Amino acid sequence: MKLLLIAGNWKSNKTISESEDWIQKFNAKCQMLNAKWENKTVVLCAPFTLLNILKESIEAEKLPLGLGAQDVSPFGDGAYTGEISARMLKGLADWVIIGHSERRKYFMENDEVLAQKVAKAKEAGLKVIYCVPDDKMSVPRSVDVVAYEPVWAIGTGKSDSPENANSVISSIKKQSGIHIVIYGGSVTAENVFSFVSQDAIDGVLPGGASLDPVMFARLITAAISG
Ligand code: PEP
């Protein structure tokens, strides 16, 4: 059976009470759809401040959701004020996004620092989703998943064509040797199946469409059933 990974990215959004409200509404949708989600991986990548409460709610409600962070420190524990180390994350999240284009753009993260982040995340046993804007960008060997996210498609409502995404993803797979590559950039419930039905595309990374629990549940259903 073809692999399917859906990784929602909340970016810098939601308070604790908003995240609790999201879980409640998502849970109501999940109850009806649970059976169909077997063998699919759905991960919610949330701000650090919400990981603990989300972990508790996901466990209490037995939701079929994994948890991911959106960044990690390139350093270990120690005198790095404001940083969250990979060891601090382990236990709260199983996944971490590294190299998102917003981190590269607004926080000047370069290949060198990203490679350090990947190394720390892997040392701590986290699974890494590594974002690249095209097939030219180098990818550290140890990452688990690559997300192809053309910068112009992120948050713009203009997605890449499924055919082009498939061809870029095939090229990323060939060059990086990484077997799981997903697409991100204005993915919605309406267009998700056109991406995941492509040969080389193993899943999607929706940002905006993961913020609303009903919309996110619809997107997952559409990805699974077309
Ligand atoms: C993202 O968060 O990486 C993303 C692709 O966002 P959006 O789906 O809103 O374009």
mmCIF file of C-alpha atoms and ligand atoms in Angstrom:
data_model
loop_
_atom_site.group_PDB
_atom_site.id
_atom_site.type_symbol
_atom_site.label_atom_id
_atom_site.label_comp_id
_atom_site.label_asym_id
_atom_site.label_seq_id
_atom_site.Cartn_x
_atom_site.Cartn_y
_atom_site.Cartn_z
ATOM 1 C CA MET A 1 0.000 0.000 0.000
ATOM 2 C CA LYS A 2 1.282 3.497 -0.843
ATOM 3 C CA LEU A 3 2.622 5.475 2.064
ATOM 4 C CA LEU A 4 0.757 8.582 3.145
ATOM 5 C CA LEU A 5 2.167 11.182 5.512
ATOM 6 C CA ILE A 6 0.178 14.315 6.311
ATOM 7 C CA ALA A 7 2.046 16.851 8.440
ATOM 8 C CA GLY A 8 0.004 19.893 9.476
ATOM 9 C CA ASN A 9 2.057 22.975 10.317
ATOM 10 C CA TRP A 10 0.403 25.470 12.651
ATOM 11 C CA LYS A 11 3.321 27.913 12.314
ATOM 12 C CA SER A 12 3.207 30.704 14.957
ATOM 13 C CA ASN A 13 -0.496 30.357 15.759
ATOM 14 C CA LYS A 14 -2.826 29.375 18.613
ATOM 15 C CA THR A 15 -3.018 29.890 22.350
ATOM 16 C CA ILE A 16 -3.519 27.033 24.790
ATOM 17 C CA SER A 17 -7.307 27.480 24.840
ATOM 18 C CA GLU A 18 -7.443 27.700 21.036
ATOM 19 C CA SER A 19 -5.488 24.463 20.770
ATOM 20 C CA GLU A 20 -7.884 22.761 23.216
ATOM 21 C CA ASP A 21 -10.820 23.936 21.149
ATOM 22 C CA TRP A 22 -9.114 22.569 17.991
ATOM 23 C CA ILE A 23 -8.634 19.148 19.622
ATOM 24 C CA GLN A 24 -12.278 18.980 20.707
ATOM 25 C CA LYS A 25 -13.596 19.780 17.244
ATOM 26 C CA PHE A 26 -11.073 17.541 15.509
ATOM 27 C CA ASN A 27 -11.956 14.696 17.865
ATOM 28 C CA ALA A 28 -15.633 14.973 16.936
ATOM 29 C CA LYS A 29 -14.703 14.559 13.241
ATOM 30 C CA CYS A 30 -12.214 11.801 13.980
ATOM 31 C CA GLN A 31 -14.734 9.591 15.752
ATOM 32 C CA MET A 32 -16.547 9.183 12.451
ATOM 33 C CA LEU A 33 -13.470 8.644 10.314
ATOM 34 C CA ASN A 34 -11.048 6.772 12.559
ATOM 35 C CA ALA A 35 -11.185 3.414 10.809
ATOM 36 C CA LYS A 36 -10.151 4.862 7.462
ATOM 37 C CA TRP A 37 -7.033 6.471 8.941
ATOM 38 C CA GLU A 38 -5.377 3.170 9.794
ATOM 39 C CA ASN A 39 -1.879 2.825 8.323
ATOM 40 C CA LYS A 40 -1.717 6.530 7.528
ATOM 41 C CA THR A 41 0.500 8.920 9.452
ATOM 42 C CA VAL A 42 -0.934 12.260 10.442
ATOM 43 C CA VAL A 43 1.336 14.601 12.378
ATOM 44 C CA LEU A 44 0.561 17.959 13.899
ATOM 45 C CA CYS A 45 3.560 20.306 14.042
ATOM 46 C CA ALA A 46 2.747 22.844 16.725
ATOM 47 C CA PRO A 47 4.524 25.675 18.574
ATOM 48 C CA PHE A 48 6.695 24.583 21.523
ATOM 49 C CA THR A 49 4.222 26.175 23.968
ATOM 50 C CA LEU A 50 1.449 23.779 22.927
ATOM 51 C CA LEU A 51 3.278 20.462 22.708
ATOM 52 C CA ASN A 52 2.658 19.447 26.304
ATOM 53 C CA ILE A 53 -1.071 20.184 26.331
ATOM 54 C CA LEU A 54 -1.527 18.626 22.886
ATOM 55 C CA LYS A 55 0.325 15.490 23.943
ATOM 56 C CA GLU A 56 -1.960 15.124 26.966
ATOM 57 C CA SER A 57 -5.124 15.699 24.916
ATOM 58 C CA ILE A 58 -4.048 13.355 22.118
ATOM 59 C CA GLU A 59 -3.317 10.605 24.648
ATOM 60 C CA ALA A 60 -6.532 11.218 26.616
ATOM 61 C CA GLU A 61 -8.716 11.197 23.495
ATOM 62 C CA LYS A 62 -6.680 8.436 21.798
ATOM 63 C CA LEU A 63 -6.445 10.515 18.649
ATOM 64 C CA PRO A 64 -4.572 9.064 15.655
ATOM 65 C CA LEU A 65 -2.161 11.997 15.619
ATOM 66 C CA GLY A 66 1.603 12.248 15.961
ATOM 67 C CA LEU A 67 3.201 15.417 17.311
ATOM 68 C CA GLY A 68 6.007 17.442 15.832
ATOM 69 C CA ALA A 69 7.891 20.642 16.644
ATOM 70 C CA GLN A 70 8.623 23.264 14.004
ATOM 71 C CA ASP A 71 12.236 23.890 14.911
ATOM 72 C CA VAL A 72 14.996 22.729 17.253
ATOM 73 C CA SER A 73 18.206 24.197 18.619
ATOM 74 C CA PRO A 74 21.467 23.485 16.755
ATOM 75 C CA PHE A 75 23.059 23.200 20.243
ATOM 76 C CA GLY A 76 22.677 20.753 23.092
ATOM 77 C CA ASP A 77 21.492 21.678 26.587
ATOM 78 C CA GLY A 78 23.286 24.585 28.212
ATOM 79 C CA ALA A 79 23.811 28.339 28.099
ATOM 80 C CA TYR A 80 21.760 29.074 24.973
ATOM 81 C CA THR A 81 19.022 31.391 26.262
ATOM 82 C CA GLY A 82 15.711 30.959 24.520
ATOM 83 C CA GLU A 83 16.625 27.755 22.715
ATOM 84 C CA ILE A 84 14.794 24.415 22.905
ATOM 85 C CA SER A 85 17.207 21.494 22.639
ATOM 86 C CA ALA A 86 16.407 18.214 20.917
ATOM 87 C CA ARG A 87 16.697 16.389 24.248
ATOM 88 C CA MET A 88 14.058 18.740 25.729
ATOM 89 C CA LEU A 89 11.747 17.961 22.802
ATOM 90 C CA LYS A 90 12.060 14.201 22.953
ATOM 91 C CA GLY A 91 9.188 12.938 25.061
ATOM 92 C CA LEU A 92 6.958 15.782 23.905
ATOM 93 C CA ALA A 93 7.255 15.241 20.155
ATOM 94 C CA ASP A 94 8.419 12.469 17.847
ATOM 95 C CA TRP A 95 8.922 14.682 14.812
ATOM 96 C CA VAL A 96 10.539 18.004 14.003
ATOM 97 C CA ILE A 97 10.422 20.234 10.944
ATOM 98 C CA ILE A 98 13.861 21.619 10.059
ATOM 99 C CA GLY A 99 14.710 24.147 7.356
ATOM 100 C CA HIS A 100 11.260 25.568 6.706
ATOM 101 C CA SER A 101 11.587 28.463 4.228
ATOM 102 C CA GLU A 102 10.251 30.863 6.874
ATOM 103 C CA ARG A 103 13.147 29.870 9.167
ATOM 104 C CA ARG A 104 15.610 30.302 6.293
ATOM 105 C CA LYS A 105 14.138 33.714 5.382
ATOM 106 C CA TYR A 106 13.333 35.391 8.713
ATOM 107 C CA PHE A 107 15.961 33.737 10.929
ATOM 108 C CA MET A 108 18.778 33.524 8.379
ATOM 109 C CA GLU A 109 19.188 29.780 8.839
ATOM 110 C CA ASN A 110 21.752 28.373 6.410
ATOM 111 C CA ASP A 111 22.808 24.866 5.366
ATOM 112 C CA GLU A 112 25.466 24.741 8.060
ATOM 113 C CA VAL A 113 23.160 25.534 10.981
ATOM 114 C CA LEU A 114 20.455 23.297 9.524
ATOM 115 C CA ALA A 115 22.895 20.397 9.344
ATOM 116 C CA GLN A 116 23.687 20.961 13.045
ATOM 117 C CA LYS A 117 19.968 20.946 13.873
ATOM 118 C CA VAL A 118 19.481 17.695 11.965
ATOM 119 C CA ALA A 119 22.420 16.107 13.787
ATOM 120 C CA LYS A 120 21.036 17.123 17.212
ATOM 121 C CA ALA A 121 17.511 15.961 16.324
ATOM 122 C CA LYS A 122 18.762 12.572 15.132
ATOM 123 C CA GLU A 123 20.998 12.128 18.215
ATOM 124 C CA ALA A 124 17.862 12.599 20.349
ATOM 125 C CA GLY A 125 15.877 10.107 18.262
ATOM 126 C CA LEU A 126 13.519 12.593 16.603
ATOM 127 C CA LYS A 127 12.204 12.054 13.085
ATOM 128 C CA VAL A 128 13.155 14.932 10.807
ATOM 129 C CA ILE A 129 11.044 16.527 8.073
ATOM 130 C CA TYR A 130 13.541 18.627 6.114
ATOM 131 C CA CYS A 131 12.111 21.370 3.878
ATOM 132 C CA VAL A 132 13.647 22.423 0.568
ATOM 133 C CA PRO A 133 12.334 24.881 -2.026
ATOM 134 C CA ASP A 134 13.544 22.894 -5.061
ATOM 135 C CA ASP A 135 15.712 19.979 -6.163
ATOM 136 C CA LYS A 136 18.914 22.066 -6.110
ATOM 137 C CA MET A 137 19.162 22.388 -2.328
ATOM 138 C CA SER A 138 21.390 19.924 -0.496
ATOM 139 C CA VAL A 139 19.729 17.520 1.943
ATOM 140 C CA PRO A 140 21.493 16.000 4.970
ATOM 141 C CA ARG A 141 21.687 12.199 4.544
ATOM 142 C CA SER A 142 20.145 11.365 7.908
ATOM 143 C CA VAL A 143 16.771 13.082 7.471
ATOM 144 C CA ASP A 144 13.678 10.871 7.434
ATOM 145 C CA VAL A 145 11.415 12.888 5.161
ATOM 146 C CA VAL A 146 11.992 15.725 2.704
ATOM 147 C CA ALA A 147 9.256 18.290 2.077
ATOM 148 C CA TYR A 148 9.403 19.978 -1.324
ATOM 149 C CA GLU A 149 7.927 23.428 -0.724
ATOM 150 C CA PRO A 150 8.314 26.019 -3.490
ATOM 151 C CA VAL A 151 8.531 29.381 -1.688
ATOM 152 C CA TRP A 152 6.061 31.065 -4.028
ATOM 153 C CA ALA A 153 3.401 28.474 -3.180
ATOM 154 C CA ILE A 154 3.560 28.805 0.619
ATOM 155 C CA GLY A 155 0.545 30.625 2.014
ATOM 156 C CA THR A 156 -0.321 32.179 -1.350
ATOM 157 C CA GLY A 157 -3.237 30.031 -2.470
ATOM 158 C CA LYS A 158 -1.203 29.160 -5.595
ATOM 159 C CA SER A 159 -0.033 25.563 -5.478
ATOM 160 C CA ASP A 160 2.452 23.888 -7.801
ATOM 161 C CA SER A 161 0.911 21.621 -10.423
ATOM 162 C CA PRO A 162 0.743 18.001 -9.233
ATOM 163 C CA GLU A 163 2.712 16.910 -12.320
ATOM 164 C CA ASN A 164 5.547 19.369 -11.709
ATOM 165 C CA ALA A 165 5.620 18.558 -7.978
ATOM 166 C CA ASN A 166 5.848 14.871 -8.907
ATOM 167 C CA SER A 167 8.757 15.496 -11.240
ATOM 168 C CA VAL A 168 10.671 17.704 -8.740
ATOM 169 C CA ILE A 169 10.050 15.126 -6.005
ATOM 170 C CA SER A 170 11.330 12.291 -8.225
ATOM 171 C CA SER A 171 14.468 14.317 -8.803
ATOM 172 C CA ILE A 172 14.871 15.039 -5.046
ATOM 173 C CA LYS A 173 14.534 11.305 -4.320
ATOM 174 C CA LYS A 174 17.180 10.443 -6.918
ATOM 175 C CA GLN A 175 19.655 13.081 -5.753
ATOM 176 C CA SER A 176 19.197 12.820 -1.980
ATOM 177 C CA GLY A 177 18.637 9.093 -1.633
ATOM 178 C CA ILE A 178 15.748 9.889 0.764
ATOM 179 C CA HIS A 179 12.759 7.636 0.071
ATOM 180 C CA ILE A 180 9.930 9.678 1.604
ATOM 181 C CA VAL A 181 9.270 13.043 -0.006
ATOM 182 C CA ILE A 182 6.109 15.098 0.482
ATOM 183 C CA TYR A 183 4.722 18.271 -1.102
ATOM 184 C CA GLY A 184 3.828 21.549 0.658
ATOM 185 C CA GLY A 185 2.439 24.818 -0.699
ATOM 186 C CA SER A 186 -1.248 25.827 -0.527
ATOM 187 C CA VAL A 187 -2.526 22.277 -0.120
ATOM 188 C CA THR A 188 -6.276 22.151 0.551
ATOM 189 C CA ALA A 189 -9.016 19.542 0.904
ATOM 190 C CA GLU A 190 -9.886 20.321 -2.711
ATOM 191 C CA ASN A 191 -6.450 19.749 -4.278
ATOM 192 C CA VAL A 192 -4.824 17.239 -1.893
ATOM 193 C CA PHE A 193 -5.794 14.102 -3.802
ATOM 194 C CA SER A 194 -4.303 15.449 -7.036
ATOM 195 C CA PHE A 195 -0.933 15.508 -5.202
ATOM 196 C CA VAL A 196 -1.040 12.288 -3.200
ATOM 197 C CA SER A 197 -2.263 10.308 -6.200
ATOM 198 C CA GLN A 198 1.010 11.069 -8.020
ATOM 199 C CA ASP A 199 3.522 8.177 -8.068
ATOM 200 C CA ALA A 200 6.414 9.890 -6.312
ATOM 201 C CA ILE A 201 4.515 12.011 -3.768
ATOM 202 C CA ASP A 202 4.292 10.359 -0.340
ATOM 203 C CA GLY A 203 2.171 12.956 1.400
ATOM 204 C CA VAL A 204 1.636 16.640 2.048
ATOM 205 C CA LEU A 205 2.542 19.443 4.449
ATOM 206 C CA PRO A 206 -0.468 21.767 4.794
ATOM 207 C CA GLY A 207 -0.010 24.992 6.771
ATOM 208 C CA GLY A 208 -3.121 27.199 6.572
ATOM 209 C CA ALA A 209 -5.415 24.217 5.969
ATOM 210 C CA SER A 210 -4.364 22.603 9.265
ATOM 211 C CA LEU A 211 -5.481 25.542 11.419
ATOM 212 C CA ASP A 212 -9.169 24.755 11.189
ATOM 213 C CA PRO A 213 -9.950 21.298 12.647
ATOM 214 C CA VAL A 214 -12.907 20.647 10.370
ATOM 215 C CA MET A 215 -10.953 21.672 7.290
ATOM 216 C CA PHE A 216 -7.971 19.549 8.358
ATOM 217 C CA ALA A 217 -10.202 16.499 8.907
ATOM 218 C CA ARG A 218 -11.739 17.075 5.462
ATOM 219 C CA LEU A 219 -8.263 17.318 3.930
ATOM 220 C CA ILE A 220 -7.214 14.010 5.528
ATOM 221 C CA THR A 221 -10.381 12.303 4.323
ATOM 222 C CA ALA A 222 -9.909 13.653 0.814
ATOM 223 C CA ALA A 223 -6.263 12.507 0.776
ATOM 224 C CA ILE A 224 -7.307 8.993 1.725
ATOM 225 C CA SER A 225 -10.421 8.594 -0.349
ATOM 226 C CA GLY A 226 -10.036 11.012 -3.233
HETATM 227 C C1 PEP B 1 3.706 25.412 5.188
HETATM 228 O O1 PEP B 1 3.325 25.713 6.315
HETATM 229 O O2 PEP B 1 4.819 24.908 4.990
HETATM 230 C C2 PEP B 1 2.816 25.655 4.053
HETATM 231 C C3 PEP B 1 3.086 25.076 2.908
HETATM 232 O O3 PEP B 1 1.761 26.495 4.273
HETATM 233 P P1 PEP B 1 0.443 26.645 3.352
HETATM 234 O O4 PEP B 1 -0.163 25.271 3.241
HETATM 235 O O5 PEP B 1 -0.433 27.599 4.096
HETATM 236 O O6 PEP B 1 0.878 27.134 2.006
#
